[in-house]
Amino acid sequence: MTNGREVSRQGIELAVQQDVGIGQPDSDAAPGHAAALGPGGTVGRTATASPPIRLVGVSKAYRRGAQVVPVLTSVNLTVAPGEFLALMGPSGSGKSTLLNLIAGIDRVDAGSIFVGETDITTLDEADLARWRSRSVGFIFQFYNLIPVLNALENVELPLLLTPLSGRERRERARTALSMVGLSDRMDHYPGQLSGGQQQRTAIARALVGDPDILVADEPTGDLDRVSAGEILDLMDGLNRTMGKTIIMVTHDPRAAERAGRLQLLEKGELADAHP
Amino acid sequence: MASLFSYSLRNMLARRLTTALTVGGMALVVFVFAAMLMLSEGLRTTLVLTGSPDNAVLLRQGAKSEMESAVDRDQAPLVESLPQVARAADGGPLAARELVVLITLNKRGTTKPSNVVIRGIGTHSLELRPQVKLKEGRMPRFGTSEIIAGESIARRFSGTGIGESLRFAMRDWTVVGIFEAGATGFSSEVWGDVDQLMAAFRRSSYSVVVARMNERDGQAGLDGLRAGLAADPRLQLEGKRETRFYEEQSEMMAKFLGVLGTMLPAIFSLGAIIGGMITMHAAVANRVREIGTLRAIGFQRRDILRAFLVESLLLGGSGGAIGLLLASTLQFVTISTMNFQTFSELAFSFTLSPRIAIWSLLFGTFMGCLGGILPAIKAARLVIVDALRAA
């Protein structure tokens, strides 16, 4: 755990060095926009409103024919509100599965996952989907934007699940895109955007519904060093200024460095953070 | 209720070629479907318009067509004197004794004979059919071998223009006029003096008596007439409303075309449905990761199902609309065919009715729905984590 603390300290140092603003390239990207997005209003309140995440004895196995392959064995993990957690580990260590379970897109075989007071493992499929739409923002390695929709429409997509009017939806989507520094790319289609811009659009989409938790699976895995740095800056800013809890799976040590806390996985179990 | 309508529409428009081909296939099927129904409808309207609801046709009992029917010379005045028959301006009965005979004539420019109806008419025949109007020339004089031809006959058969003459029943008949009768069966007939024709064809009985009924519009007139016929044992005749009579004449043809119009497209539609299914299967297969993303964001299985179903309904609906649009141009086409029931030539056009339009659009969407349902279910069933891993 000593190394974890070190990483933690590094994160804070970085935070101090950096500008408090989130989307560097855009002047619109002032933290004040957070108020426009979230019902919480001020940054401070949003931070404290985030619920803690607590995994208790979580196990998961996959069946390959008659063979049962255990992926996670009795994992206990707590993520504090507003924490930026990086999950690292070799391929097949179960880090993506762990992320999927926390994000509510996969089911545990045993154990509970509490997010705030709610044990999400007890929700039925429809309720779980509703919970995801309210509470979780997704950031994928390959951005997963809808190619036939432009940036604004992509960001607007999660809001279709809310009772907001079309005008409010577009207003919020525009705000979210400004926050990631893409106010001049709103009518561009994913194919017309660079990888970094696509990932920033995806982050705006993850952000637009003002969820408490952001999950990111290899968010920089498909990006060059410069773009990856920008994306990490952006995520760091969201964590610090808006108090979003971020859980990120990564292979990239530079990405893990930016997280406040590093958790290693090995063969389906949590390992101490030895290098 | 999350609406992914714009998503569905964009996706459909995004893959232009596949969409065009699928929609085109469905449009062709709907075109055939609509065309067949329009043909059947055209035939029906033509024959129904031929009759007038105020007239009754009196035929021999059991006769299905004018050709089969016979009304004896001594029965005719008895019928005309029934009180239910309206009076003409001259005080006599407003009725006509008519003879219907088939002859064969050659179509213009060919030696191919076709059957043509010759109708022997009485003095009131024209008054009983206000839809028949003289277009060129004059009416035939009674007591002569003068005839007039319906415009669709005059156009298509040799020897039926004004000044020309026809030879049948061992006499020469001079055409002195052309009449128009709109989209009715009369347009495909030749008319002449009933007594001259009876003599020439050596007939001793009329085919039918057509009478204007006293009580207009009501069923009472027809019922009264029937009661009058039943009361007199000399009158082994039955009375039918003229509209109903002509509708019956078309029933077999219309039914035949109707069955053909349903069966053929039903078979063709299999191809179009399979085409739609392939298109939608490919659409789902290409967008597995997209579907996983939408589900992760919080869209429910039913939202995904609906999105893909809407996409295939849009395909089918556009196919239906385009097919209907193509078929509607057929309204300007007149075709002539043999009416199997009367074995005479009948000219009619494709007729589009609101009912046919609605059925065609429904048929298109139905094909879309059938083609899209399985792929949509497949899309909705995807497991999120598996879908997100897809290439």
XYZ file of C-alpha atoms in Angstrom, chain B residues 2-384:
383
model
C -36.906 6.778 -24.999
C -37.233 7.498 -28.664
C -34.388 6.500 -30.895
C -36.394 7.426 -33.978
C -33.825 9.818 -35.362
C -31.160 7.163 -34.744
C -33.182 4.621 -36.737
C -33.849 7.033 -39.565
C -30.208 8.150 -39.808
C -28.992 4.592 -39.921
C -31.416 3.745 -42.683
C -30.306 6.747 -44.713
C -26.640 6.169 -43.978
C -26.387 2.913 -45.951
C -27.830 4.263 -49.161
C -27.304 1.372 -51.540
C -28.642 -1.397 -49.311
C -31.591 0.736 -48.312
C -32.351 1.586 -51.951
C -32.190 -2.059 -53.009
C -34.328 -3.291 -50.127
C -36.887 -0.530 -50.538
C -36.875 -1.138 -54.309
C -37.642 -4.828 -53.847
C -40.483 -4.087 -51.504
C -41.777 -1.338 -53.798
C -41.982 -3.810 -56.707
C -44.038 -6.252 -54.671
C -46.371 -3.525 -53.459
C -46.628 -2.318 -57.051
C -47.849 -5.724 -58.233
C -50.170 -5.984 -55.251
C -51.699 -2.553 -55.819
C -51.943 -3.078 -59.585
C -53.902 -6.301 -59.174
C -56.301 -4.764 -56.712
C -56.702 -1.720 -58.953
C -57.540 -3.995 -61.863
C -60.163 -5.816 -59.851
C -61.523 -2.513 -58.561
C -61.567 -1.065 -62.084
C -63.581 -3.975 -63.355
C -66.014 -3.708 -60.493
C -66.542 0.046 -60.807
C -66.993 -0.236 -64.545
C -69.727 -2.816 -64.232
C -71.415 -1.242 -61.228
C -71.495 2.150 -62.927
C -73.139 0.452 -65.879
C -76.285 0.029 -63.844
C -78.511 2.666 -62.349
C -80.094 2.118 -58.925
C -83.535 3.298 -60.101
C -83.775 0.634 -62.765
C -84.813 -2.955 -62.420
C -83.680 -5.650 -64.806
C -86.250 -8.393 -65.356
C -84.831 -11.726 -66.390
C -85.985 -15.274 -66.774
C -85.838 -17.011 -63.421
C -82.413 -18.465 -62.774
C -80.708 -16.571 -65.571
C -77.286 -15.327 -64.540
C -76.673 -13.054 -67.498
C -78.681 -11.173 -70.125
C -77.498 -13.690 -72.696
C -79.080 -16.591 -70.849
C -82.287 -14.765 -70.154
C -85.460 -14.751 -72.246
C -88.643 -12.701 -71.866
C -91.446 -13.772 -74.188
C -93.166 -11.282 -76.467
C -96.425 -11.734 -74.549
C -94.757 -11.431 -71.135
C -93.226 -8.040 -71.905
C -96.464 -5.973 -71.957
C -97.644 -7.680 -68.763
C -94.473 -6.670 -66.973
C -94.663 -3.132 -68.264
C -98.192 -2.748 -67.027
C -97.272 -3.531 -63.407
C -98.124 -0.526 -61.185
C -94.577 -0.362 -59.803
C -93.221 0.640 -63.215
C -92.833 4.392 -63.597
C -94.600 6.297 -66.348
C -92.810 8.100 -69.141
C -93.721 11.607 -70.369
C -96.004 10.121 -73.023
C -97.997 8.284 -70.341
C -96.714 4.864 -71.363
C -94.490 2.693 -69.148
C -90.895 3.870 -68.747
C -89.417 0.527 -69.757
C -87.485 -1.009 -72.609
C -87.554 -4.488 -74.092
C -84.016 -5.356 -75.024
C -82.208 -8.100 -76.875
C -78.598 -8.986 -76.141
C -76.660 -11.010 -78.695
C -72.963 -11.723 -79.085
C -71.286 -11.402 -82.452
C -67.646 -11.625 -83.403
C -65.819 -8.691 -84.901
C -62.220 -8.241 -85.930
C -60.083 -5.783 -84.037
C -58.718 -2.983 -86.196
C -55.587 -3.970 -88.060
C -55.934 -7.649 -87.245
C -57.963 -10.607 -88.286
C -58.333 -11.718 -84.726
C -62.007 -11.947 -83.835
C -63.402 -10.929 -80.473
C -66.868 -11.102 -79.004
C -68.910 -7.906 -79.040
C -72.294 -7.335 -77.443
C -75.110 -6.170 -79.741
C -77.974 -4.653 -77.782
C -81.360 -4.205 -79.319
C -82.903 -1.107 -77.749
C -86.387 0.303 -77.392
C -87.519 3.907 -77.504
C -86.949 4.420 -73.794
C -83.575 2.672 -73.544
C -81.652 5.941 -73.716
C -83.905 7.661 -71.203
C -83.346 4.763 -68.798
C -79.562 5.177 -69.102
C -78.735 8.826 -68.526
C -75.038 7.930 -68.451
C -75.187 7.089 -72.172
C -74.786 10.098 -74.456
C -74.485 10.458 -78.186
C -71.029 11.738 -78.968
C -70.952 11.934 -82.741
C -73.470 11.393 -85.562
C -77.094 10.712 -84.718
C -79.333 8.127 -83.114
C -80.473 5.217 -85.280
C -83.949 5.541 -86.732
C -86.278 2.851 -85.513
C -87.368 0.464 -88.248
C -84.045 0.695 -90.118
C -80.743 -1.216 -90.107
C -78.910 1.650 -88.478
C -76.729 1.105 -85.470
C -74.591 3.143 -83.092
C -71.364 1.947 -81.471
C -69.909 2.581 -78.064
C -66.741 4.664 -78.213
C -64.422 1.953 -76.959
C -65.813 -0.369 -79.669
C -65.516 2.271 -82.367
C -61.919 2.860 -81.471
C -60.837 -0.746 -81.476
C -62.956 -2.748 -83.948
C -62.932 -2.472 -87.704
C -66.163 -1.405 -89.413
C -67.545 0.379 -86.380
C -66.715 4.010 -87.245
C -69.365 6.439 -88.485
C -70.270 5.723 -92.121
C -68.773 2.265 -91.968
C -70.941 -0.798 -91.964
C -70.964 -4.201 -90.339
C -72.311 -7.417 -91.692
C -73.985 -9.807 -89.318
C -77.228 -11.788 -89.192
C -77.184 -11.782 -92.991
C -77.712 -8.034 -93.203
C -75.569 -4.951 -93.574
C -75.808 -2.485 -90.692
C -74.727 1.096 -91.096
C -73.045 2.899 -88.199
C -74.677 6.330 -87.878
C -73.404 7.420 -84.483
C -70.914 6.924 -81.709
C -72.045 7.097 -78.099
C -70.084 7.594 -74.967
C -70.998 5.965 -71.695
C -68.107 6.876 -69.427
C -66.447 4.010 -67.655
C -69.390 1.660 -68.076
C -69.897 -1.631 -69.846
C -72.148 0.091 -72.426
C -69.060 1.686 -73.959
C -68.190 -1.783 -75.182
C -71.546 -2.408 -76.903
C -73.241 -1.821 -80.261
C -76.847 -0.660 -80.165
C -79.646 -0.977 -82.776
C -83.451 -1.196 -83.091
C -84.608 -4.176 -81.049
C -87.325 -5.219 -83.485
C -84.960 -5.136 -86.475
C -82.399 -7.190 -84.591
C -85.031 -9.685 -83.373
C -86.111 -10.225 -86.973
C -82.554 -10.504 -88.271
C -81.491 -12.961 -85.606
C -84.835 -14.798 -85.855
C -85.475 -14.507 -82.154
C -88.956 -14.893 -80.772
C -88.222 -13.503 -77.309
C -86.478 -10.528 -75.798
C -83.545 -11.020 -73.464
C -84.588 -8.645 -70.725
C -86.982 -5.889 -69.874
C -85.448 -2.891 -68.150
C -87.889 -0.771 -66.180
C -87.652 2.402 -64.096
C -89.115 1.727 -60.697
C -91.773 3.976 -59.289
C -90.458 4.381 -55.823
C -87.017 5.798 -56.124
C -84.134 4.822 -53.860
C -86.167 2.652 -51.565
C -86.227 -1.100 -51.391
C -90.031 -0.764 -51.573
C -90.046 -0.278 -55.359
C -88.112 -3.448 -55.979
C -90.091 -5.432 -53.419
C -93.338 -4.272 -54.978
C -92.130 -5.264 -58.395
C -91.126 -8.678 -57.149
C -94.480 -9.133 -55.445
C -96.222 -8.195 -58.686
C -94.169 -10.767 -60.597
C -94.899 -13.449 -58.027
C -98.639 -12.728 -58.111
C -98.906 -13.436 -61.826
C -98.224 -17.092 -62.727
C -97.607 -16.099 -66.332
C -94.531 -14.141 -65.293
C -91.802 -16.653 -64.450
C -89.352 -13.769 -64.131
C -87.175 -12.269 -61.481
C -86.356 -8.642 -60.917
C -82.987 -7.286 -59.846
C -81.781 -3.782 -59.218
C -79.688 -2.892 -62.240
C -76.607 -1.937 -60.167
C -76.717 -5.230 -58.303
C -77.219 -7.115 -61.546
C -74.088 -5.667 -63.111
C -72.112 -6.123 -59.955
C -72.936 -9.818 -60.088
C -71.682 -9.865 -63.663
C -68.256 -8.839 -62.422
C -68.125 -10.929 -59.291
C -66.328 -13.899 -60.766
C -63.727 -11.788 -62.570
C -63.235 -9.490 -59.625
C -62.860 -12.447 -57.318
C -60.407 -14.099 -59.683
C -58.325 -10.940 -59.941
C -58.623 -10.420 -56.216
C -57.293 -13.894 -55.484
C -54.544 -13.484 -58.064
C -53.827 -10.048 -56.603
C -53.339 -11.538 -53.176
C -51.634 -14.801 -54.037
C -49.003 -13.499 -56.450
C -47.744 -10.684 -54.211
C -47.902 -13.027 -51.234
C -45.405 -15.283 -53.007
C -43.266 -12.377 -54.260
C -43.337 -10.815 -50.826
C -41.448 -13.802 -49.430
C -38.484 -12.651 -51.478
C -38.844 -9.069 -50.327
C -39.241 -10.099 -46.700
C -36.121 -12.237 -46.885
C -34.320 -9.289 -48.499
C -35.435 -7.050 -45.659
C -34.384 -9.664 -43.159
C -30.894 -9.907 -44.640
C -30.581 -6.125 -44.644
C -31.647 -5.864 -41.035
C -29.499 -8.799 -39.942
C -26.506 -7.078 -41.501
C -27.536 -3.819 -39.857
C -27.602 -5.504 -36.465
C -24.361 -7.406 -37.063
C -22.549 -4.205 -38.049
C -23.755 -2.350 -34.988
C -23.289 -4.846 -32.172
C -20.870 -2.588 -30.274
C -23.179 0.365 -30.844
C -26.047 -1.627 -29.351
C -23.873 -2.561 -26.374
C -23.040 1.113 -25.893
C -26.673 2.173 -26.006
C -27.597 -0.499 -23.491
C -24.728 0.508 -21.181
C -25.841 4.147 -21.318
C -29.186 2.986 -19.981
C -31.418 2.156 -22.932
C -33.611 -0.848 -22.238
C -33.929 -3.983 -24.349
C -37.311 -2.779 -25.579
C -35.784 0.537 -26.742
C -33.314 -1.405 -28.881
C -36.065 -3.697 -30.163
C -38.161 -0.692 -31.074
C -35.276 1.141 -32.750
C -34.549 -1.740 -35.101
C -38.198 -2.483 -35.710
C -38.794 1.165 -36.579
C -35.876 0.978 -38.979
C -37.360 -1.993 -40.810
C -40.828 -0.446 -40.723
C -39.348 2.644 -42.337
C -37.886 0.398 -45.049
C -41.207 -1.368 -45.593
C -43.221 1.850 -45.356
C -41.092 3.628 -47.959
C -41.300 0.525 -50.153
C -45.077 0.615 -49.828
C -45.279 4.325 -50.595
C -43.030 4.087 -53.653
C -44.840 0.990 -54.934
C -48.173 2.730 -54.511
C -46.876 5.824 -56.269
C -45.760 3.695 -59.228
C -49.070 1.858 -59.296
C -51.040 5.094 -59.210
C -49.606 6.011 -62.609
C -51.461 2.990 -63.996
C -54.710 4.918 -63.581
C -54.026 6.472 -66.947
C -53.941 3.069 -68.617
C -57.089 1.522 -70.040
C -57.069 -2.135 -70.783
C -59.585 -4.340 -72.431
C -60.157 -7.924 -71.632
C -62.632 -10.689 -71.961
C -65.176 -10.822 -69.195
C -65.341 -14.575 -68.635
C -68.826 -14.315 -67.286
C -70.384 -12.751 -70.358
C -67.677 -13.698 -72.891
C -67.706 -10.187 -74.230
C -65.032 -7.542 -74.539
C -64.965 -5.066 -71.729
C -62.762 -2.024 -71.529
C -61.819 -0.697 -68.124
C -59.033 1.096 -66.348
C -56.971 0.539 -63.216
C -58.823 2.281 -60.433
C -57.173 3.417 -57.245
C -59.437 3.599 -54.230
C -58.510 4.824 -50.737
C -58.998 1.261 -49.541
C -56.378 -0.006 -51.993
C -53.972 2.775 -51.005
C -54.296 1.889 -47.327
C -53.915 -1.820 -47.986
C -50.810 -1.252 -50.094
C -49.144 0.847 -47.395
C -50.115 -1.694 -44.763
C -48.731 -4.470 -46.932
C -45.419 -2.623 -47.227
C -45.125 -2.016 -43.483
C -46.204 -5.590 -42.851
C -43.332 -6.848 -45.001
C -40.946 -4.533 -43.169
C -42.233 -5.732 -39.830
C -41.912 -9.393 -40.780
C -38.408 -8.896 -42.142
C -37.294 -6.849 -39.160
C -38.751 -8.686 -36.228
C -36.157 -11.439 -35.925
C -33.099 -9.191 -36.331
C -34.640 -6.729 -33.861
C -35.158 -9.494 -31.321
C -31.592 -10.611 -31.890
C -30.381 -7.065 -31.267
C -32.452 -6.725 -28.113
C -31.157 -10.020 -26.757
C -27.488 -9.122 -26.955
C -25.582 -9.317 -23.674
C -24.053 -5.915 -22.958
